[in-house]
């Protein structure tokens, strides 16, 4: 299946968190056939974005860095890429969210948001035990709060 993606400039900011999100996004891209990447970014001359474009030079990267927007008409995908959203025929309108991308499946005409900011302290090099521990802690905290807020019956 060929897929294409929509991200925003938050992936290319000079911060540890943004570097982690970009790393996770790149790992995800490596597992898929990429048809195109759409980017809403204010600073098109960003050095991190430039390196990203060099790395994926064989993939069409369409980006918008102005308020005017850009028409998209490529591989049966049509729409408008703007600085604050992408509006695509057959898919709808999507807004960027820091730490997430929108993945579009071109063959099934479906879209889904993928969050790279979940388990922000997790790295692929860590064991899956970390994820299990995090999930157990989240469930325990949620159950504890529910028990505290449960009304007492006399």
JSON list of N, CA and C in Angstrom, two decimals, residues 13 22 36-37 41 43 58 82-83 88 90 92 94 102-103 105 109 118 122-123 126 133 143:
[
{"chain": "A", "resi": 13, "resn": "UNK", "atom": "N", "xyz": [11.75, 21.61, 14.86]},
{"chain": "A", "resi": 13, "resn": "UNK", "atom": "CA", "xyz": [12.24, 22.57, 15.85]},
{"chain": "A", "resi": 13, "resn": "UNK", "atom": "C", "xyz": [13.50, 22.03, 16.50]},
{"chain": "A", "resi": 22, "resn": "UNK", "atom": "N", "xyz": [10.63, 13.45, 15.44]},
{"chain": "A", "resi": 22, "resn": "UNK", "atom": "CA", "xyz": [11.14, 13.26, 14.08]},
{"chain": "A", "resi": 22, "resn": "UNK", "atom": "C", "xyz": [11.76, 11.88, 13.93]},
{"chain": "A", "resi": 36, "resn": "UNK", "atom": "N", "xyz": [4.29, 10.38, -0.85]},
{"chain": "A", "resi": 36, "resn": "UNK", "atom": "CA", "xyz": [4.47, 11.83, -0.77]},
{"chain": "A", "resi": 36, "resn": "UNK", "atom": "C", "xyz": [4.41, 12.26, 0.69]},
{"chain": "A", "resi": 37, "resn": "UNK", "atom": "N", "xyz": [5.07, 13.39, 0.99]},
{"chain": "A", "resi": 37, "resn": "UNK", "atom": "CA", "xyz": [5.01, 13.98, 2.33]},
{"chain": "A", "resi": 37, "resn": "UNK", "atom": "C", "xyz": [4.59, 15.43, 2.18]},
{"chain": "A", "resi": 41, "resn": "UNK", "atom": "N", "xyz": [5.05, 24.40, 7.20]},
{"chain": "A", "resi": 41, "resn": "UNK", "atom": "CA", "xyz": [6.20, 24.86, 7.97]},
{"chain": "A", "resi": 41, "resn": "UNK", "atom": "C", "xyz": [6.40, 26.35, 7.74]},
{"chain": "A", "resi": 43, "resn": "UNK", "atom": "N", "xyz": [9.19, 28.16, 8.61]},
{"chain": "A", "resi": 43, "resn": "UNK", "atom": "CA", "xyz": [10.58, 28.46, 8.22]},
{"chain": "A", "resi": 43, "resn": "UNK", "atom": "C", "xyz": [11.08, 27.41, 7.24]},
{"chain": "A", "resi": 58, "resn": "UNK", "atom": "N", "xyz": [14.22, 11.34, -2.85]},
{"chain": "A", "resi": 58, "resn": "UNK", "atom": "CA", "xyz": [13.51, 10.56, -3.87]},
{"chain": "A", "resi": 58, "resn": "UNK", "atom": "C", "xyz": [11.99, 10.57, -3.67]},
{"chain": "A", "resi": 82, "resn": "UNK", "atom": "N", "xyz": [-2.08, 24.32, 3.27]},
{"chain": "A", "resi": 82, "resn": "UNK", "atom": "CA", "xyz": [-1.94, 25.65, 3.83]},
{"chain": "A", "resi": 82, "resn": "UNK", "atom": "C", "xyz": [-1.00, 25.59, 5.03]},
{"chain": "A", "resi": 83, "resn": "UNK", "atom": "N", "xyz": [-0.69, 26.75, 5.55]},
{"chain": "A", "resi": 83, "resn": "UNK", "atom": "CA", "xyz": [0.22, 26.85, 6.69]},
{"chain": "A", "resi": 83, "resn": "UNK", "atom": "C", "xyz": [-0.38, 26.21, 7.94]},
{"chain": "A", "resi": 88, "resn": "UNK", "atom": "N", "xyz": [-7.97, 17.93, 1.57]},
{"chain": "A", "resi": 88, "resn": "UNK", "atom": "CA", "xyz": [-7.81, 17.04, 0.43]},
{"chain": "A", "resi": 88, "resn": "UNK", "atom": "C", "xyz": [-9.14, 16.46, -0.03]},
{"chain": "A", "resi": 90, "resn": "UNK", "atom": "N", "xyz": [-11.59, 13.78, -1.18]},
{"chain": "A", "resi": 90, "resn": "UNK", "atom": "CA", "xyz": [-11.78, 12.38, -0.76]},
{"chain": "A", "resi": 90, "resn": "UNK", "atom": "C", "xyz": [-11.30, 12.09, 0.66]},
{"chain": "A", "resi": 92, "resn": "UNK", "atom": "N", "xyz": [-10.78, 15.02, 3.33]},
{"chain": "A", "resi": 92, "resn": "UNK", "atom": "CA", "xyz": [-11.25, 16.05, 4.24]},
{"chain": "A", "resi": 92, "resn": "UNK", "atom": "C", "xyz": [-10.15, 16.99, 4.68]},
{"chain": "A", "resi": 94, "resn": "UNK", "atom": "N", "xyz": [-7.56, 18.46, 7.61]},
{"chain": "A", "resi": 94, "resn": "UNK", "atom": "CA", "xyz": [-6.79, 18.02, 8.77]},
{"chain": "A", "resi": 94, "resn": "UNK", "atom": "C", "xyz": [-5.90, 19.16, 9.25]},
{"chain": "A", "resi": 102, "resn": "UNK", "atom": "N", "xyz": [-0.58, 12.79, 10.12]},
{"chain": "A", "resi": 102, "resn": "UNK", "atom": "CA", "xyz": [-1.75, 12.15, 9.52]},
{"chain": "A", "resi": 102, "resn": "UNK", "atom": "C", "xyz": [-1.23, 11.26, 8.41]},
{"chain": "A", "resi": 103, "resn": "UNK", "atom": "N", "xyz": [-1.61, 10.01, 8.48]},
{"chain": "A", "resi": 103, "resn": "UNK", "atom": "CA", "xyz": [-1.21, 9.03, 7.46]},
{"chain": "A", "resi": 103, "resn": "UNK", "atom": "C", "xyz": [-2.42, 8.78, 6.56]},
{"chain": "A", "resi": 105, "resn": "UNK", "atom": "N", "xyz": [-3.94, 6.59, 3.39]},
{"chain": "A", "resi": 105, "resn": "UNK", "atom": "CA", "xyz": [-3.82, 5.37, 2.59]},
{"chain": "A", "resi": 105, "resn": "UNK", "atom": "C", "xyz": [-4.47, 5.67, 1.25]},
{"chain": "A", "resi": 109, "resn": "UNK", "atom": "N", "xyz": [-8.39, 5.21, 0.44]},
{"chain": "A", "resi": 109, "resn": "UNK", "atom": "CA", "xyz": [-8.93, 6.55, 0.68]},
{"chain": "A", "resi": 109, "resn": "UNK", "atom": "C", "xyz": [-9.30, 6.75, 2.15]},
{"chain": "A", "resi": 118, "resn": "UNK", "atom": "N", "xyz": [3.08, 9.81, 22.46]},
{"chain": "A", "resi": 118, "resn": "UNK", "atom": "CA", "xyz": [2.64, 8.88, 23.50]},
{"chain": "A", "resi": 118, "resn": "UNK", "atom": "C", "xyz": [3.89, 8.16, 24.02]},
{"chain": "A", "resi": 122, "resn": "UNK", "atom": "N", "xyz": [9.81, 6.79, 26.18]},
{"chain": "A", "resi": 122, "resn": "UNK", "atom": "CA", "xyz": [10.15, 5.50, 25.60]},
{"chain": "A", "resi": 122, "resn": "UNK", "atom": "C", "xyz": [11.03, 5.68, 24.36]},
{"chain": "A", "resi": 123, "resn": "UNK", "atom": "N", "xyz": [12.04, 4.86, 24.25]},
{"chain": "A", "resi": 123, "resn": "UNK", "atom": "CA", "xyz": [12.90, 4.84, 23.07]},
{"chain": "A", "resi": 123, "resn": "UNK", "atom": "C", "xyz": [12.91, 3.42, 22.55]},
{"chain": "A", "resi": 126, "resn": "UNK", "atom": "N", "xyz": [14.81, 0.75, 24.27]},
{"chain": "A", "resi": 126, "resn": "UNK", "atom": "CA", "xyz": [14.36, 0.25, 25.57]},
{"chain": "A", "resi": 126, "resn": "UNK", "atom": "C", "xyz": [13.58, -1.05, 25.37]},
{"chain": "A", "resi": 133, "resn": "UNK", "atom": "N", "xyz": [5.15, -1.46, 32.03]},
{"chain": "A", "resi": 133, "resn": "UNK", "atom": "CA", "xyz": [5.16, -0.72, 33.30]},
{"chain": "A", "resi": 133, "resn": "UNK", "atom": "C", "xyz": [4.38, 0.58, 33.19]},
{"chain": "A", "resi": 143, "resn": "UNK", "atom": "N", "xyz": [-7.66, 3.73, 38.13]},
{"chain": "A", "resi": 143, "resn": "UNK", "atom": "CA", "xyz": [-8.51, 2.97, 39.06]},
{"chain": "A", "resi": 143, "resn": "UNK", "atom": "C", "xyz": [-8.52, 3.60, 40.45]}
]
